[in-house]
Structures are given as structure tokens and as C-alpha cells.
Coordinates of C-alpha atoms and ligand atoms in Angstrom, one line a residue:
M957 CA 146.1 128.9 59.8
R958 CA 143.1 127.1 61.3
G959 CA 140.9 129.0 58.8
D960 CA 141.7 126.5 56.0
Q961 CA 140.7 123.5 58.0
N962 CA 137.6 121.3 57.6
K963 CA 136.9 122.6 54.1
G964 CA 133.6 120.8 53.6
G965 CA 132.4 121.6 57.2
Q966 CA 131.7 117.8 57.7
V967 CA 134.3 117.2 60.4
E968 CA 133.3 117.4 64.0
Q969 CA 136.2 119.1 65.8
S970 CA 135.3 117.6 69.1
R971 CA 135.6 114.0 68.0
L972 CA 138.8 114.0 65.9
P973 CA 140.8 110.8 65.6
R974 CA 144.1 111.3 67.5
H975 CA 146.1 109.2 65.0
I976 CA 145.5 108.7 61.3
A977 CA 147.6 106.3 59.2
I978 CA 147.7 106.4 55.4
I979 CA 148.9 103.9 52.8
M980 CA 150.1 106.4 50.2
D981 CA 149.2 104.3 47.1
G982 CA 148.4 104.9 43.5
N983 CA 151.4 107.1 42.4
G984 CA 152.3 104.7 39.5
R985 CA 148.7 104.6 38.1
W986 CA 148.4 108.3 38.4
A987 CA 151.5 108.8 36.3
K988 CA 150.5 106.1 33.8
Q989 CA 147.1 107.8 33.2
R990 CA 149.1 110.9 32.2
G991 CA 151.6 109.1 30.0
L992 CA 154.3 110.0 32.5
P993 CA 157.1 107.8 34.1
R994 CA 156.2 106.2 37.5
T995 CA 158.7 108.5 39.1
A996 CA 156.6 111.5 38.2
G997 CA 153.8 109.9 40.2
H998 CA 156.1 109.6 43.2
K999 CA 157.0 113.3 42.9
A1000 CA 153.3 114.3 42.8
G1001 CA 152.7 111.9 45.7
A1002 CA 155.4 113.6 47.8
E1003 CA 153.6 116.9 47.3
T1004 CA 150.4 115.4 48.5
F1005 CA 152.2 114.2 51.6
R1006 CA 153.4 117.7 52.4
R1007 CA 149.8 119.1 52.0
I1008 CA 148.1 116.4 54.0
A1009 CA 150.7 116.5 56.8
T1010 CA 150.2 120.3 57.1
Y1011 CA 146.4 119.9 57.0
C1012 CA 146.5 117.2 59.7
K1013 CA 148.6 119.4 62.0
N1014 CA 146.2 122.4 61.4
L1015 CA 143.2 120.2 62.1
G1016 CA 144.7 119.4 65.5
L1017 CA 145.5 115.7 65.1
D1018 CA 148.3 114.3 67.3
Y1019 CA 149.8 111.8 64.9
L1020 CA 149.9 111.0 61.1
T1021 CA 151.7 107.8 60.1
V1022 CA 152.4 107.3 56.4
Y1023 CA 153.5 104.3 54.5
A1024 CA 156.3 105.6 52.2
F1025 CA 158.3 102.4 51.3
S1026 CA 157.6 98.8 52.3
T1027 CA 160.0 96.0 52.9
E1028 CA 158.6 94.5 49.6
N1029 CA 159.1 97.7 47.5
W1030 CA 162.8 96.7 46.9
K1031 CA 161.4 94.5 44.2
R1032 CA 160.9 97.6 42.0
S1033 CA 163.5 98.9 39.5
T1034 CA 166.6 100.6 40.8
E1035 CA 165.5 103.7 39.0
E1036 CA 162.2 103.8 40.8
V1037 CA 163.7 103.0 44.2
G1038 CA 166.3 105.6 43.6
A1039 CA 163.7 108.2 42.8
I1040 CA 161.7 107.5 45.9
M1041 CA 164.8 107.7 48.1
G1042 CA 165.8 111.0 46.3
L1043 CA 162.3 112.5 47.1
L1044 CA 162.7 111.4 50.8
K1045 CA 166.1 113.0 50.9
R1046 CA 164.7 116.3 49.6
Y1047 CA 161.8 116.2 52.1
L1048 CA 164.2 115.6 55.0
L1049 CA 166.4 118.5 53.9
E1050 CA 163.4 120.7 53.9
A1051 CA 162.2 119.3 57.2
I1052 CA 165.5 120.0 58.9
D1053 CA 165.1 123.7 58.0
S1054 CA 161.4 123.9 59.0
M1055 CA 160.5 121.5 61.8
E1056 CA 161.4 123.8 64.7
R1057 CA 159.7 126.8 63.1
D1058 CA 156.5 124.8 62.4
N1059 CA 156.6 122.6 65.5
I1060 CA 156.5 119.3 63.6
R1061 CA 158.0 116.2 65.1
L1062 CA 159.2 113.5 62.7
R1063 CA 160.0 109.9 63.3
F1064 CA 160.8 106.9 61.1
F1065 CA 159.3 103.4 61.5
G1066 CA 161.1 100.6 59.7
D1067 CA 164.5 98.9 59.5
M1068 CA 166.9 101.7 58.6
T1069 CA 170.0 99.4 58.3
P1070 CA 169.8 98.9 54.4
I1071 CA 169.0 102.6 53.8
A1072 CA 171.8 104.7 52.2
P1073 CA 174.1 106.3 54.9
E1074 CA 173.4 109.8 53.6
L1075 CA 169.6 109.4 54.1
R1076 CA 170.2 107.7 57.4
A1077 CA 172.3 110.6 58.6
L1078 CA 169.5 113.0 57.7
A1079 CA 167.0 110.9 59.5
H1080 CA 169.3 111.0 62.5
T1081 CA 169.3 114.8 62.4
T1082 CA 165.5 114.9 62.2
D1083 CA 165.4 112.5 65.2
E1084 CA 167.6 114.9 67.2
I1085 CA 165.4 117.9 66.3
T1086 CA 162.3 115.9 67.3
D1087 CA 163.9 115.1 70.7
R1088 CA 164.2 118.8 71.3
L1089 CA 160.6 119.6 70.4
D1090 CA 157.6 119.4 72.7
P1091 CA 156.2 115.9 72.9
A1092 CA 152.7 117.5 72.6
D1093 CA 153.5 118.8 69.2
F1094 CA 152.1 117.2 66.1
Q1095 CA 154.1 114.1 65.0
A1096 CA 154.5 112.6 61.5
N1097 CA 155.8 109.1 61.3
I1098 CA 157.3 108.0 58.0
C1099 CA 157.4 104.2 57.4
L1100 CA 160.5 103.5 55.4
N1101 CA 161.6 100.0 54.6
Y1102 CA 158.7 99.1 56.9
G1103 CA 156.8 95.9 57.1
G1104 CA 154.4 94.9 59.9
R1105 CA 155.9 91.4 60.0
D1106 CA 159.4 92.7 60.0
E1107 CA 158.6 95.1 62.8
I1108 CA 157.2 92.3 64.9
L1109 CA 160.2 90.0 64.2
R1110 CA 162.6 92.8 65.2
A1111 CA 160.7 93.3 68.4
V1112 CA 160.7 89.5 69.2
R1113 CA 164.4 89.2 68.5
R1114 CA 165.2 92.1 70.8
F1115 CA 163.0 90.7 73.6
A1116 CA 164.4 87.2 73.2
A1117 CA 168.0 88.6 73.3
Q1118 CA 167.1 90.4 76.6
C1119 CA 165.6 87.1 78.0
A1120 CA 168.8 85.2 77.0
A1121 CA 170.9 87.9 78.8
G1122 CA 168.7 87.5 81.9
E1123 CA 167.4 91.1 81.7
R1124 CA 163.8 90.0 81.0
K1125 CA 161.6 86.9 81.7
P1126 CA 159.2 85.4 79.1
E1127 CA 156.3 85.5 81.5
E1128 CA 156.7 89.3 81.9
L1129 CA 155.6 89.8 78.3
D1130 CA 152.1 91.2 77.9
E1131 CA 150.5 93.4 75.1
K1132 CA 151.7 96.6 76.7
L1133 CA 155.3 95.5 77.1
F1134 CA 155.4 94.0 73.6
S1135 CA 154.1 97.3 72.1
S1136 CA 157.1 99.0 73.7
Y1137 CA 159.5 96.9 71.5
L1138 CA 157.8 98.1 68.3
D1139 CA 158.8 101.1 66.2
S1140 CA 155.5 102.7 67.3
A1141 CA 156.5 102.5 71.0
G1142 CA 154.7 105.1 73.1
I1143 CA 152.3 106.1 70.2
P1144 CA 148.6 105.3 70.4
D1145 CA 147.3 102.8 67.8
P1146 CA 145.9 104.5 64.7
D1147 CA 142.2 105.3 65.0
L1148 CA 141.8 105.4 61.3
I1149 CA 143.7 103.8 58.4
I1150 CA 143.1 105.3 55.0
R1151 CA 144.0 103.5 51.7
P1152 CA 143.6 105.5 48.5
S1153 CA 143.8 103.9 45.0
G1154 CA 141.0 101.4 45.3
E1155 CA 143.1 98.5 46.8
L1156 CA 141.4 96.7 49.6
R1157 CA 144.4 95.3 51.5
L1158 CA 146.8 96.2 54.2
S1159 CA 150.0 95.3 52.3
N1160 CA 151.9 94.5 55.5
F1161 CA 151.1 97.9 57.2
L1162 CA 150.9 98.2 61.0
L1163 CA 149.8 94.6 61.5
W1164 CA 149.9 94.8 65.3
Q1165 CA 148.6 98.3 65.7
C1166 CA 145.6 97.9 63.4
A1167 CA 143.7 95.5 65.8
Y1168 CA 140.8 98.0 66.4
S1169 CA 141.5 100.7 63.7
E1170 CA 138.7 101.8 61.5
F1171 CA 139.4 101.4 57.8
Y1172 CA 138.6 103.8 55.0
Y1173 CA 139.1 103.1 51.3
T1174 CA 138.8 105.5 48.4
D1175 CA 139.4 105.0 44.6
T1176 CA 141.1 108.4 44.5
L1177 CA 144.8 107.9 43.6
W1178 CA 147.2 109.3 46.2
P1179 CA 148.5 112.3 44.1
D1180 CA 144.9 113.4 43.7
F1181 CA 144.0 113.0 47.4
D1182 CA 143.4 116.4 49.0
E1183 CA 142.1 118.1 52.1
A1184 CA 138.4 117.5 51.1
E1185 CA 139.1 113.8 50.8
L1186 CA 140.6 113.7 54.2
D1187 CA 137.6 115.5 55.6
K1188 CA 135.4 112.9 54.0
A1189 CA 137.4 110.1 55.6
I1190 CA 137.3 111.7 59.0
A1191 CA 133.5 112.3 58.7
A1192 CA 133.0 108.6 57.8
Y1193 CA 135.2 107.7 60.8
Q1194 CA 133.0 109.9 63.0
H1195 CA 129.9 108.0 62.0
R1196 CA 131.4 104.6 63.0
D1197 CA 130.4 102.9 66.1
R1198 CA 133.7 101.7 67.8
R1199 CA 132.8 98.9 70.3
F1200 CA 136.2 97.3 70.9
G1201 CA 134.5 94.0 71.5
G1202 CA 131.9 95.4 73.9
V1203 CA 128.2 96.1 73.5
K1204 CA 126.8 99.5 72.6
K1205 CA 125.3 101.3 75.6
Ligands
IPE2384 C1 152.7 104.0 46.2 O1 152.3 104.1 44.8 C2 154.1 104.4 46.5 C3 154.9 103.3 46.8 C4 154.5 102.0 47.0 C5 156.4 103.5 47.1 P1 152.6 102.9 43.8 O2 154.0 103.2 43.2 O3 152.4 101.6 44.5 O4 151.5 103.2 42.8 P2 150.6 102.1 42.0 O5 150.0 101.2 43.0 O6 151.6 101.3 41.1 O7 149.7 102.9 41.2
IPE2385 C1 152.0 99.6 49.8 O1 151.7 99.8 48.5 C2 153.2 100.2 50.2 C3 153.3 101.7 50.1 C4 152.3 102.5 49.8 C5 154.5 102.3 50.5 P1 152.1 98.7 47.4 O2 151.7 99.3 46.1 O3 153.5 98.4 47.5 O4 151.2 97.5 47.7 P2 150.6 96.3 46.8 O5 151.8 95.7 46.1 O6 149.6 96.9 45.9 O7 150.0 95.3 47.8
MG2386 MG1 150.8 100.5 44.8

């Protein structure tokens, strides 16, 4: 399986990012260019996700986090939202059958309360399977009804409630403790954030976690994004000088 990795030979295996996060954007424009409904773009985008997740696992990354549906995406038509949820359902059904065989862990980031009970039940099942898998296995995180601001607010509310109950003290709170209240608890911050489709913004993605992430943008629309594009993004990342506020030695 490792034979299909690093297609362009530009990725240095010794300096791989541990965690890549992707804003899977451009499905609608991809469909429009072809005279297809937006939902056809989401279907093609779901295929790209399958390919890229497999490729990330085979490359040897530890984590891939993808933005699938934001807290703002409810503004779209019921038809479009329904199509995205339907694709997620299909993916989860597949995942339930294959995660243990392929050693792929799956987690959700986001507020699952407004998600349909059927989809939530499937996510609960993938969570249980993930609990049984080896924590060292590759992990994909799907951001569903996710917003960086919403994630921070939910964390603050939970911490404040524990303070009010006398279980925590405000002065205990530091960056490490605060991180443990986020959906990404226990997961290292993304080293690299990729946004396809030419947009140069975060759109409420991983606001806390992106403090020192490297950014990579490409005009390629998500359904056209492939293994060679990911190699290009990783190679660009490997040429960056990450200083974290320090001075280069
Ligand atoms: C990303 O593609 C998928 C979601 C936001 C759910 P878009 O649907 O935003 O595609 P564009 O940006 O309209 O092309
Ligand atoms: C961000 O894309 C959300 C996802 C990819 C799920 P959007 O298409 O919703 O973002 P904007 O509206 O262009 O900022
Ligand atoms: Mg978009």
C-alpha cells in the first residue's frame, strides 16, 4: 500500500506533518462548471475525502481533520443540507464496516445536538469502534455542525459550570487545561491547514488550534483535489521555517 504514496517524490518522509486539516471547499463551483446541481459537487467531494483520507493514512500521518459542515452552512437550502447529511450517513455506514479492518479511527468535532438522531446514532457507533482501536492508529476527525467560535463557547460554558459547581477554580485555567475542553482535546494542533478553491479565509475553522499552523491555499476545487495536490501542499509545508515566535538558530 505504501507504494502509491508520495506520487511526485517531493515529500520528505522524515519531516511529515503529524496533523493536516482541510477546508473541503469548492464543491458547488465544481458542479456549476459542469452544469450539474450543487449536490453532485458534494457527491464528488465525498469521493475526494475517501481518497485523501486513505492517502494520508498510507503516508503515515497521525491525524486528518476535515471541515464537512459549518455552523453557518444551515443557511443553505433544505435540499442541499439534506444531500450533505445523506452523504455523511452513507460514509458512516461504510466506515462502520471497514474501520476495524483498515485501522482507521474516526471522531466528530462540532455540536451534534441538532444533527438527525439517525446520523447521531451512527456517529455514536463509529465512536465506540474508535474507542476499541489502538490510539496510535491513523485518526480522521470530521467537523460537522462545527464552528471555531461555537467550540470555544461550548468549552467556556462547560468550564464555567464546573466553576459554579465548585469543581474548578477560574485561576486554574491555562492554555493546556482550556484545550482539554475543546472538541480537539488530546489531539495536537494542526501543523498544516489546506484550503482549496481559491478562498483566502478560515471561515470559522479551528480558531483556537490554528495559532501556529502553516497555511496552504490552492485554486483547485475540492472535487479535483488529489494525491499529487496533497504532495504539493506537504512539500510547501516542508519548506516553511516554523519559528513559533522564536529566532532561527
Ligand atoms: C464545500 O463546498 C462544502 C460545504 C461547505 C458543505 P461548497 O458547497 O461551499 O462549494 P462552493 O464554495 O459553493 O463552490
Ligand atoms: C467552509 O466553506 C465550510 C466547509 C467547507 C464545510 P464555506 O463555503 O461554507 O465558507 P464561505 O462561506 O466561503 O466562507
Ligand atoms: Mg464554499
